[in-house]
Structure formats: structure tokens, C-alpha cells
PDB file of C-alpha atoms in Angstrom:
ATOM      1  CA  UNK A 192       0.000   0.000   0.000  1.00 47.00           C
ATOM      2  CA  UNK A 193       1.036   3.684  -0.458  1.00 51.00           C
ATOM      3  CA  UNK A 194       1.995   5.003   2.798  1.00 50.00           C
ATOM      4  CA  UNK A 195       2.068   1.667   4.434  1.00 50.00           C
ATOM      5  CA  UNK A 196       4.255   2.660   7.272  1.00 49.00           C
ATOM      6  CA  UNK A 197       2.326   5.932   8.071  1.00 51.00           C
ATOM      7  CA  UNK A 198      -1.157   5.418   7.914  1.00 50.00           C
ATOM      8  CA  UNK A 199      -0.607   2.092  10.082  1.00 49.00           C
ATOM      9  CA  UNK A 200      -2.051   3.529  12.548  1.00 61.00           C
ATOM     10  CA  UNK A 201      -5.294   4.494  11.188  1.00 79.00           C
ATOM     11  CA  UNK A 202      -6.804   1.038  11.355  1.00 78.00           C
ATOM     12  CA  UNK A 203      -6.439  -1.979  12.972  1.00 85.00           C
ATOM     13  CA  UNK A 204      -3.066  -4.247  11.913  1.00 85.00           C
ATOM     14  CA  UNK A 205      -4.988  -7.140  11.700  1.00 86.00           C
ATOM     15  CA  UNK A 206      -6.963  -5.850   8.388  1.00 89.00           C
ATOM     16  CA  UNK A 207      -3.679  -4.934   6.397  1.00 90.00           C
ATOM     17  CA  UNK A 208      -3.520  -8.011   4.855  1.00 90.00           C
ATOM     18  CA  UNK A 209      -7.027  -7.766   3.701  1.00 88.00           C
ATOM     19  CA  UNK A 210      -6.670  -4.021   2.811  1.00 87.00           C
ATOM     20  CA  UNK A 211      -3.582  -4.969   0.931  1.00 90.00           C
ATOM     21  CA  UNK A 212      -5.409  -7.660  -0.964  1.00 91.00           C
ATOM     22  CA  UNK A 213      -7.889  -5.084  -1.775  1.00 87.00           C
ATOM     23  CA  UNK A 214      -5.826  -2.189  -3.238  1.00 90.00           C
ATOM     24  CA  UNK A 215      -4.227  -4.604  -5.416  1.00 93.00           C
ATOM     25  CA  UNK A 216      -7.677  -5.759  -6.452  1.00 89.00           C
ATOM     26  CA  UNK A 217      -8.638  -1.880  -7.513  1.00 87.00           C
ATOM     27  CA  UNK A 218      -5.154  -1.886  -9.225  1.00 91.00           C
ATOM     28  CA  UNK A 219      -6.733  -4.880 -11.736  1.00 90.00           C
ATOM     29  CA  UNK A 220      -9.880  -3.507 -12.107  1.00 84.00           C
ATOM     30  CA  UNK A 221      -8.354  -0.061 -12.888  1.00 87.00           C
ATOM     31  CA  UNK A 222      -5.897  -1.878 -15.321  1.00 89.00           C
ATOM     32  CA  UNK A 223      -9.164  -4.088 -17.358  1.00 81.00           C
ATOM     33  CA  UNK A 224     -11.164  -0.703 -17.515  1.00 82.00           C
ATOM     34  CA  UNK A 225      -8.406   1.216 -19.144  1.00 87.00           C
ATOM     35  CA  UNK A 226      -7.997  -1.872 -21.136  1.00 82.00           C
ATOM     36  CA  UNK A 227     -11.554  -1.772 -21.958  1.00 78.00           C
ATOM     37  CA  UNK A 228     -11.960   1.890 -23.083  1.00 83.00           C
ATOM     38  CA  UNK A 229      -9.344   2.112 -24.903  1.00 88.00           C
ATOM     39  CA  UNK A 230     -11.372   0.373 -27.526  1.00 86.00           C
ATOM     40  CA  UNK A 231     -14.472   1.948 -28.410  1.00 88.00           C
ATOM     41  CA  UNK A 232     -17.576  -0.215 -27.981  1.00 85.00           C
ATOM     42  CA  UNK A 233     -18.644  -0.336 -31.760  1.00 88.00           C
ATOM     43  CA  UNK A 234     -15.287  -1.285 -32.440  1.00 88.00           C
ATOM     44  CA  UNK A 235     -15.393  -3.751 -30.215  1.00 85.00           C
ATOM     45  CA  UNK A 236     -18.133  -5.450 -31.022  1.00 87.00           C
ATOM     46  CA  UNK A 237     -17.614  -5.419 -34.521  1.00 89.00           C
ATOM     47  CA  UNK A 238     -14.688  -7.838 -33.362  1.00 89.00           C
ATOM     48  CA  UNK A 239     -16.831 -10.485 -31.775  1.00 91.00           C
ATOM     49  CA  UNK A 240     -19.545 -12.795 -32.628  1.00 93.00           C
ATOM     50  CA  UNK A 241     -23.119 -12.134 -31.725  1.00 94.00           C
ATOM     51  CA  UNK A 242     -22.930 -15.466 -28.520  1.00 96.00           C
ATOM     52  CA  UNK A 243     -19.369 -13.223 -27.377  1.00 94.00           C
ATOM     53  CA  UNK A 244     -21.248  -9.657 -27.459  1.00 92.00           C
ATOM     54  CA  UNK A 245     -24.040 -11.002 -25.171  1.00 94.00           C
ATOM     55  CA  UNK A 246     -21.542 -12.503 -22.997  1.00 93.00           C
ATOM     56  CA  UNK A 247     -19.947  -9.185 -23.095  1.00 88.00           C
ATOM     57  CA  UNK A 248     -22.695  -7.084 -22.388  1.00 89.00           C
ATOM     58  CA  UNK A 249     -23.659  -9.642 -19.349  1.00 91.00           C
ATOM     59  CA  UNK A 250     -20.484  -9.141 -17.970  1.00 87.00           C
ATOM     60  CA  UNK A 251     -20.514  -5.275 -18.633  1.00 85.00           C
ATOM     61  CA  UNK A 252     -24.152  -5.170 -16.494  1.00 86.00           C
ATOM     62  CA  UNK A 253     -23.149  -7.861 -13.864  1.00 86.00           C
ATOM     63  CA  UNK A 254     -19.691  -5.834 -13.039  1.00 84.00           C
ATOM     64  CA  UNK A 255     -21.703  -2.557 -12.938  1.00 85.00           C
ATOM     65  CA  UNK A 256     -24.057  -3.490 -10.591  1.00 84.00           C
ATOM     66  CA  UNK A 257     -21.427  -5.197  -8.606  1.00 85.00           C
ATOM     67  CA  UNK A 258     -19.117  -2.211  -8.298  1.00 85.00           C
ATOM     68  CA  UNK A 259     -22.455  -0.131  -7.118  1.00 87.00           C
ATOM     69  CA  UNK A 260     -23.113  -2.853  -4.527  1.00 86.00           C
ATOM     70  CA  UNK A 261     -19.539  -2.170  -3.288  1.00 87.00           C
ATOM     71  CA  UNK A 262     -20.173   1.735  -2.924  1.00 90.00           C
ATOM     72  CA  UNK A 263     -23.320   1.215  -0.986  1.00 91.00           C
ATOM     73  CA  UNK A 264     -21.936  -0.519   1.346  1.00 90.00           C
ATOM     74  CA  UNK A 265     -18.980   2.093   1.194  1.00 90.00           C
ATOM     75  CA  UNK A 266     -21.397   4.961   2.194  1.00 92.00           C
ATOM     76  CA  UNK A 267     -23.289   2.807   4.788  1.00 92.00           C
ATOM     77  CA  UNK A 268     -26.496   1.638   2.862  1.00 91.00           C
ATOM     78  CA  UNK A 269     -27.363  -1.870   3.200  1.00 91.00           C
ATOM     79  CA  UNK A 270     -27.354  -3.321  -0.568  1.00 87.00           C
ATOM     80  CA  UNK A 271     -30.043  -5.689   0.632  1.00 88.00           C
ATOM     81  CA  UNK A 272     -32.221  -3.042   1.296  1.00 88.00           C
ATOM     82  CA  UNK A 273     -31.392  -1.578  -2.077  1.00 84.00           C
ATOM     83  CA  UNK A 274     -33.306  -2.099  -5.698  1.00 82.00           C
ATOM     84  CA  UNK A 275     -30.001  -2.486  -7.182  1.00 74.00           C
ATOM     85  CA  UNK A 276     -30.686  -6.108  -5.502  1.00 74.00           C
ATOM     86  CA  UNK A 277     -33.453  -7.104  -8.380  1.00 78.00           C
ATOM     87  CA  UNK A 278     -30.521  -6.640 -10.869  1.00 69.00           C
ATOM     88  CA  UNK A 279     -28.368  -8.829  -9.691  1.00 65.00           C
TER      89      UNK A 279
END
């Protein structure tokens, strides 16, 4: 992590692992999105047959909702409690 040593203090030791984990997680997701638009999506498409651009766009919609799920629960809102449930 950036500013391991500093911001150690800031929460517990036990979670750096996990916190650790996670960062490097963002890093991938960061690296597949920039992937991702660096293509534009008519472009892509064109590329792939019709069964790969509905597994595409299911992917696309799934990881979407997903990432939302993950800032609910960032700002304190239970997901469960939250339409964005139904989509999944």
C-alpha cells in the first residue's frame, strides 16, 4: 500500500492483509477498464460474434451493478435493502 508505514495507525493491523489484498484488487480492475476503453464499444463489437457480445454485455451489467453494490456498502447503505438487488 502507499503510505504503508504511516497510515498504520489508522486502522487496525490485523486488516492490512485484507486491505492490501484489496488495493491490489482496484489496481486490476483499474488496469481491465483502461484496457476496456481504450477500444471503443462499436469497435469492439464489430470484433466479436453475436454469442461473445451477449456474454460481453452480461459481464458489462453484472460488473456494474457489482461495483455499485460495493459503494453502498462504502457509504453505509445496506445493498439488501437496495433495488439495485433485483438486478443482480
Amino acid at each position: 500500500m502507499s503510505e504503508d508505514d504511516s497510515n498504520s495507525e489508522e486502522y487496525p493491523t490485523e486488516i492490512h492483509d485484507y486491505l492490501a489484498a484489496f488495493e491490489k484488487s482496484l489496481g486490476s480492475v483499474d488496469e481491465m477498464l483502461k484496457t476496456m476503453m481504450s477500444v471503443s464499444r462499436s469497435e469492439l463489437l464489430q470484433k466479436l460474434d453475436p454469442l461473445e457480445q451477449a456474454k460481453l454485455d452480461l459481464v458489462s451489467v453484472y460488473t456494474l451493478n457489482s461495483m455499485f453494490w460495493v459503494y453502498l456498502a462504502t457509504q453505509g447503505i445496506n445493498p439488501k435493502e437496495h433495488p439495485v438487488k433485483q438486478e443482480l
